Short mmCIF file of C-alpha atoms in Angstrom, two decimals:
data_model
loop_
_atom_site.label_atom_id
_atom_site.label_comp_id
_atom_site.label_asym_id
_atom_site.label_seq_id
_atom_site.Cartn_x
_atom_site.Cartn_y
_atom_site.Cartn_z
CA MET V 422 307.86 24.05 10.78
CA ASN V 423 307.25 26.35 7.80
CA LEU V 424 303.61 26.62 6.80
CA SER V 425 302.11 28.22 3.74
CA TRP V 426 298.60 27.97 2.44
CA THR V 427 296.63 28.95 -0.62
CA THR V 428 293.27 30.57 0.06
CA ALA V 429 290.38 31.43 -2.19
CA ARG V 430 289.37 34.89 -0.98
CA PRO V 431 285.83 35.32 0.41
CA HIS V 432 283.68 38.33 -0.49
CA GLY V 433 280.50 39.95 0.73
CA LYS V 434 278.65 40.13 4.02
CA ARG V 435 279.68 36.68 5.23
CA ALA V 436 283.40 37.14 4.52
CA VAL V 437 284.35 37.88 8.11
CA THR V 438 282.37 34.92 9.43
CA LEU V 439 283.95 32.52 6.95
CA THR V 440 287.43 33.86 7.62
CA VAL V 441 286.96 33.42 11.36
CA LEU V 442 285.73 29.85 10.81
CA VAL V 443 288.74 28.95 8.68
CA VAL V 444 291.30 30.54 10.98
CA ALA V 445 289.69 28.98 14.06
CA THR V 446 289.74 25.57 12.38
CA LEU V 447 293.38 25.85 11.38
CA LEU V 448 294.35 27.16 14.81
CA ALA V 449 292.63 24.16 16.39
CA LEU V 450 294.60 21.89 14.08
CA GLY V 451 297.88 23.68 14.83
CA LEU V 452 298.34 24.73 11.20
CA VAL V 453 298.33 28.53 11.33
CA ALA V 454 301.50 30.49 10.66
CA ARG V 455 301.08 32.59 7.50
CA ALA V 456 298.19 33.26 5.10
CA GLU V 457 298.47 33.96 1.39
CA LEU V 458 295.13 35.11 -0.02
CA GLY V 459 294.70 34.19 -3.65
CA THR V 460 292.14 34.08 -6.42
CA SER V 461 289.27 31.62 -6.68
CA THR V 462 291.48 29.13 -8.48
CA SER V 463 295.10 28.74 -7.44
CA THR V 464 297.66 26.03 -7.98
CA GLU V 465 301.22 25.80 -6.77
CA THR V 466 303.36 23.10 -8.29
CA SER V 467 307.02 22.31 -7.81
CA PRO V 468 307.86 19.88 -10.63
CA THR V 469 311.31 19.29 -9.19
CA ALA V 470 311.78 18.39 -5.58
CA ASP V 471 312.04 21.46 -3.36
CA GLN V 472 315.34 21.29 -1.56
CA THR V 473 313.94 22.69 1.65
CA GLY V 474 315.37 20.12 4.00
CA ALA V 475 319.10 19.86 4.43
CA ALA V 476 320.38 17.19 6.77
CA GLY V 477 320.15 18.23 10.38
CA THR V 478 317.67 18.75 13.19
CA GLY V 479 314.21 20.22 13.11
CA GLY V 480 311.07 19.61 11.10
CA GLY V 481 311.31 18.43 7.53
CA GLY V 482 309.78 20.29 4.61
CA ASP V 483 307.03 22.83 4.19
CA ASP V 484 303.50 22.26 5.34
CA SER V 485 300.90 22.77 2.64
CA VAL V 486 297.28 23.92 3.01
CA ALA V 487 294.60 24.63 0.40
CA VAL V 488 291.69 26.69 1.72
CA ALA V 489 288.54 27.52 -0.28
CA THR V 490 285.87 29.82 1.16
CA ASN V 491 282.70 30.75 -0.69
CA ASP V 492 279.91 33.20 0.20
CA ARG V 493 278.71 34.10 -3.31
CA ASP V 494 275.41 32.61 -4.43
CA GLY V 495 275.63 30.67 -7.68
CA SER V 496 279.43 30.70 -7.71
CA THR V 497 282.15 28.05 -7.96
CA VAL V 498 285.35 28.39 -5.93
CA TYR V 499 288.34 26.08 -6.23
CA SER V 500 291.62 26.15 -4.31
CA VAL V 501 294.28 23.67 -5.45
CA ARG V 502 297.78 23.07 -4.10
CA LEU V 503 300.27 20.53 -5.47
CA LYS V 504 303.70 20.35 -3.88
CA VAL V 505 306.82 18.19 -3.86
CA VAL V 506 309.33 18.45 -1.02
CA LEU V 507 312.78 16.87 -0.61
CA THR V 508 314.00 16.75 2.97
CA GLY V 509 316.79 15.21 5.00
CA GLN V 510 315.75 16.47 8.43
CA ASP V 511 315.78 14.40 11.60
CA THR V 512 312.05 14.93 12.07
CA ILE V 513 309.61 14.44 9.21
CA ASP V 514 306.39 16.13 10.31
CA SER V 515 305.06 17.75 7.15
CA ALA V 516 301.35 18.54 7.29
CA ASN V 517 299.10 18.56 4.22
CA ALA V 518 295.54 19.84 4.51
CA ALA V 519 292.50 20.84 2.45
CA VAL V 520 289.79 23.02 4.02
CA ALA V 521 286.58 24.05 2.23
CA VAL V 522 284.00 26.33 3.88
CA ALA V 523 280.76 27.49 2.23
CA SER V 524 277.91 29.84 3.14
CA CYS V 525 275.93 30.40 -0.06
CA THR V 526 273.09 29.20 -2.29
CA ASP V 527 273.48 27.05 -5.43
CA CYS V 528 277.27 27.08 -5.04
CA THR V 529 280.25 24.73 -5.27
CA THR V 530 283.35 24.96 -3.08
CA VAL V 531 286.35 22.67 -3.54
CA ALA V 532 289.76 22.50 -1.84
CA ILE V 533 292.37 20.00 -3.07
CA ALA V 534 295.85 19.49 -1.59
CA LEU V 535 298.43 17.03 -2.95
CA GLU V 536 301.87 16.72 -1.38
CA GLY V 537 304.79 14.44 -2.11
CA VAL V 538 307.57 14.21 0.49
CA LEU V 539 310.81 12.55 -0.64
CA VAL V 540 312.90 11.69 2.42
CA TRP V 541 316.65 11.02 2.27
CA GLY V 542 319.05 10.25 5.10
CA GLU V 543 318.16 8.67 8.43
CA PRO V 544 315.34 10.60 10.15
CA GLU V 545 314.69 9.80 13.79
CA THR V 546 310.98 10.62 13.75
CA VAL V 547 308.49 10.23 10.89
CA VAL V 548 305.06 11.68 11.78
CA PRO V 549 303.48 13.29 8.68
CA VAL V 550 299.90 14.59 8.96
CA ASN V 551 297.24 14.57 6.24
CA LEU V 552 293.69 15.88 6.69
CA ALA V 553 290.63 17.23 4.90
CA LEU V 554 287.73 19.26 6.28
CA ALA V 555 284.52 20.48 4.59
CA TYR V 556 282.07 22.80 6.37
CA ASN V 557 278.70 24.29 5.38
CA THR V 558 276.95 27.07 7.26
CA GLU V 559 273.68 28.75 6.20
CA CYS V 560 273.87 26.87 2.90
CA ASP V 561 271.10 26.04 0.44
CA ASN V 562 271.83 23.60 -2.40
CA CYS V 563 275.57 23.89 -1.95
CA GLN V 564 278.25 21.28 -2.67
CA THR V 565 281.48 21.38 -0.70
CA LEU V 566 284.49 19.09 -1.08
CA ALA V 567 287.88 18.94 0.63
CA ALA V 568 290.39 16.31 -0.51
CA ALA V 569 293.96 15.89 0.74
CA TYR V 570 296.57 13.41 -0.53
CA GLN V 571 300.03 12.98 0.97
CA TYR V 572 302.75 10.56 -0.13
CA VAL V 573 305.94 10.05 1.89
CA THR V 574 308.68 7.99 0.23
CA SER V 575 312.28 7.34 1.28
CA VAL V 576 315.13 7.76 -1.22
CA ASP V 577 318.87 7.10 -0.99
CA SER V 578 320.07 10.66 -1.67
CA ARG V 579 319.03 14.09 -2.91
CA VAL V 580 316.97 13.61 -6.04
CA ARG V 581 315.22 15.46 -8.81
CA ILE V 582 312.13 14.67 -10.86
CA THR V 583 312.95 13.40 -14.36
CA GLY V 584 311.91 15.28 -17.48
CA ASP V 585 309.09 12.81 -18.08
CA GLY V 586 308.02 13.22 -14.47
CA ARG V 587 307.94 17.02 -14.74
CA ARG V 588 305.85 16.81 -17.88
CA THR V 589 303.44 14.43 -16.17
CA ILE V 590 303.10 16.75 -13.18
CA ALA V 591 302.47 19.71 -15.50
CA ALA V 592 299.73 17.71 -17.23
CA LEU V 593 298.19 16.73 -13.89
CA ARG V 594 298.21 20.37 -12.80
CA GLN V 595 296.35 21.29 -15.98
CA GLU V 596 293.79 18.56 -15.32
CA LEU V 597 293.22 19.88 -11.80
CA ASN V 598 292.69 23.39 -13.14
CA THR V 599 290.19 22.27 -15.77
CA LEU V 600 287.98 20.60 -13.15
CA ARG V 601 286.67 24.02 -12.14
CA ASN V 602 284.85 24.45 -15.45
CA SER V 603 284.02 20.77 -15.98
CA GLY V 604 280.45 20.98 -14.68
CA LEU V 605 281.00 17.80 -12.64
CA ASP V 606 279.38 17.37 -9.24
CA ILE V 607 281.65 16.93 -6.24
CA PHE V 608 281.43 13.13 -6.32
CA ALA V 609 282.64 13.02 -9.93
CA VAL V 610 285.32 15.58 -9.04
CA GLN V 611 286.43 13.32 -6.18
CA ALA V 612 286.77 10.39 -8.59
CA GLU V 613 288.86 12.47 -11.00
CA VAL V 614 291.12 13.73 -8.23
CA ASP V 615 291.59 10.17 -6.96
CA ARG V 616 292.87 9.21 -10.42
CA ILE V 617 295.13 12.28 -10.66
CA ALA V 618 296.55 11.59 -7.19
CA GLY V 619 297.34 8.01 -8.21
CA GLU V 620 299.32 9.24 -11.22
CA PHE V 621 301.13 11.77 -9.03
CA TYR V 622 302.11 8.94 -6.69
CA GLN V 623 303.56 6.95 -9.58
CA VAL V 624 305.75 9.91 -10.56
CA LEU V 625 307.13 10.09 -7.03
CA LYS V 626 307.89 6.37 -7.05
CA ASN V 627 309.26 5.93 -10.56
CA GLU V 628 310.40 9.29 -11.97
CA VAL V 629 313.14 10.43 -9.58
CA VAL V 630 316.91 10.31 -10.15
CA PRO V 631 319.83 11.41 -7.96
CA ILE V 632 321.13 14.91 -8.55
CA GLY V 633 324.28 14.88 -10.69
CA LYS V 634 324.16 11.15 -11.56
CA PRO V 635 322.86 9.22 -14.57
CA GLN V 636 319.42 7.72 -14.10
CA GLY V 637 320.71 4.16 -14.44
CA ASP V 638 322.87 4.49 -11.33
CA PHE V 639 319.94 5.10 -9.00
CA PRO V 640 318.31 2.31 -6.99
CA THR V 641 314.53 2.00 -6.94
CA PRO V 642 312.87 4.80 -4.90
CA GLY V 643 311.79 3.53 -1.52
CA ALA V 644 315.04 1.79 -0.60
CA THR V 645 315.06 1.60 3.18
CA PRO V 646 317.37 3.91 5.17
CA SER V 647 318.35 2.42 8.50
CA ALA V 648 316.15 4.86 10.45
CA PHE V 649 313.00 3.77 8.64
CA PRO V 650 311.16 0.70 9.88
CA GLU V 651 310.50 -1.76 7.08
CA ASP V 652 306.83 -0.94 6.88
CA THR V 653 307.28 2.83 6.56
CA THR V 654 309.51 3.11 3.49
CA SER V 655 306.53 4.50 1.61
CA SER V 656 303.49 6.10 3.18
CA ALA V 657 300.43 6.92 1.11
CA THR V 658 297.48 8.61 2.81
CA ALA V 659 294.39 10.31 1.47
CA SER V 660 291.60 12.11 3.30
CA ALA V 661 288.32 13.30 1.84
CA ALA V 662 285.43 15.22 3.36
CA THR V 663 282.31 16.16 1.43
CA SER V 664 279.49 18.37 2.62
CA THR V 665 276.08 18.91 1.05
CA ASP V 666 272.98 20.76 2.14
CA GLN V 667 270.95 17.54 2.35
CA PRO V 668 271.89 13.98 3.35
CA SER V 669 272.12 11.70 0.33
CA SER V 670 271.14 8.06 0.29
CA PRO V 671 273.94 5.82 1.60
CA GLU V 672 273.55 3.54 -1.41
CA ALA V 673 274.04 6.33 -3.93
CA SER V 674 276.83 8.27 -2.19
CA PRO V 675 278.37 6.57 0.84
CA SER V 676 280.98 9.31 1.20
CA THR V 677 278.48 12.15 1.56
CA GLY V 678 279.61 14.39 4.38
CA ALA V 679 278.11 16.87 6.79
CA THR V 680 274.76 18.54 6.71
CA ASP V 681 274.46 22.29 7.31
CA GLY V 682 276.51 23.49 10.25
CA THR V 683 278.48 20.29 10.76
CA ALA V 684 282.12 19.73 9.90
CA THR V 685 283.88 16.50 9.00
CA ALA V 686 287.61 15.99 9.28
CA SER V 687 289.87 13.06 8.49
CA PRO V 688 293.34 13.56 9.99
CA GLU V 689 295.75 10.76 9.13
CA ALA V 690 299.41 9.99 9.65
CA SER V 691 299.56 6.37 8.61
CA SER V 692 302.14 4.29 6.80
CA SER V 693 302.09 1.34 4.48
CA PRO V 694 304.57 -0.90 2.66
CA GLU V 695 306.38 0.39 -0.41
CA THR V 696 303.99 -1.38 -2.75
CA ALA V 697 300.92 0.17 -1.15
CA THR V 698 298.46 2.16 -3.22
CA PRO V 699 296.81 5.27 -1.76
CA SER V 700 294.14 4.49 0.81
CA GLU V 701 291.21 6.85 1.21
CA SER V 702 289.26 7.83 4.28
CA ALA V 703 285.93 9.63 3.99
CA ASN V 704 283.70 10.56 6.89
CA ALA V 705 279.93 10.46 6.54
CA THR V 706 277.41 12.19 8.76
CA PRO V 707 273.85 11.32 7.73
#
């Protein structure tokens, strides 16, 4: 399993505490291998499918983690990761995660991870993992959001994203980057990311063609290889965790997450029929 993550770098007196929290969380989830510290806004996008998984044994594809940590009062920190993987491994166990940790006043911290996994061949085991975790500690008037979206779809052969699909992904990446300066609260950001994730899913379903063949020769994505049960040809999962310094009214914001010092996590590895739309899971702790 090859893991990489994008991290918004913490600063100041609480940096060590936040770093320990993040690493401890990822260790507990079995997702620690290598850290890449980045700037407060970072996006990785592979418009064409990464050919990281040749046919054979072992885990399929790269794991992907977006981590945002914030200890600066009055600041906004975003960490965004968008990834497409093509794999033909025997075991499909790609993990996609978003982790947001905040310890500040009047601040916003957002981690967003989107991953598309295009699976060709006949894998023996399909156990992808998708999760989101938001955590506040010593926070006052802080908004923290972690949102993770993972789409696993079977294809008949090695594929690439079409030109239209690449342009759509580039536009979606730009939309994700502009959210940082949008002035939206985390609930409005969540709604925007839900929409963007839905468009990303449509690209994975409809804008792929086999490598080296005309587009018209390719069957509809999601055709069932013999190793896939009928109900797992396309798996769409989404996890969201929000954390604010005060509980909000259930009527106004049913997806409001943890209060200070409490974490919420939504690990998922579910599957749904090819026609399924992304399902979302959000934990609430009043």
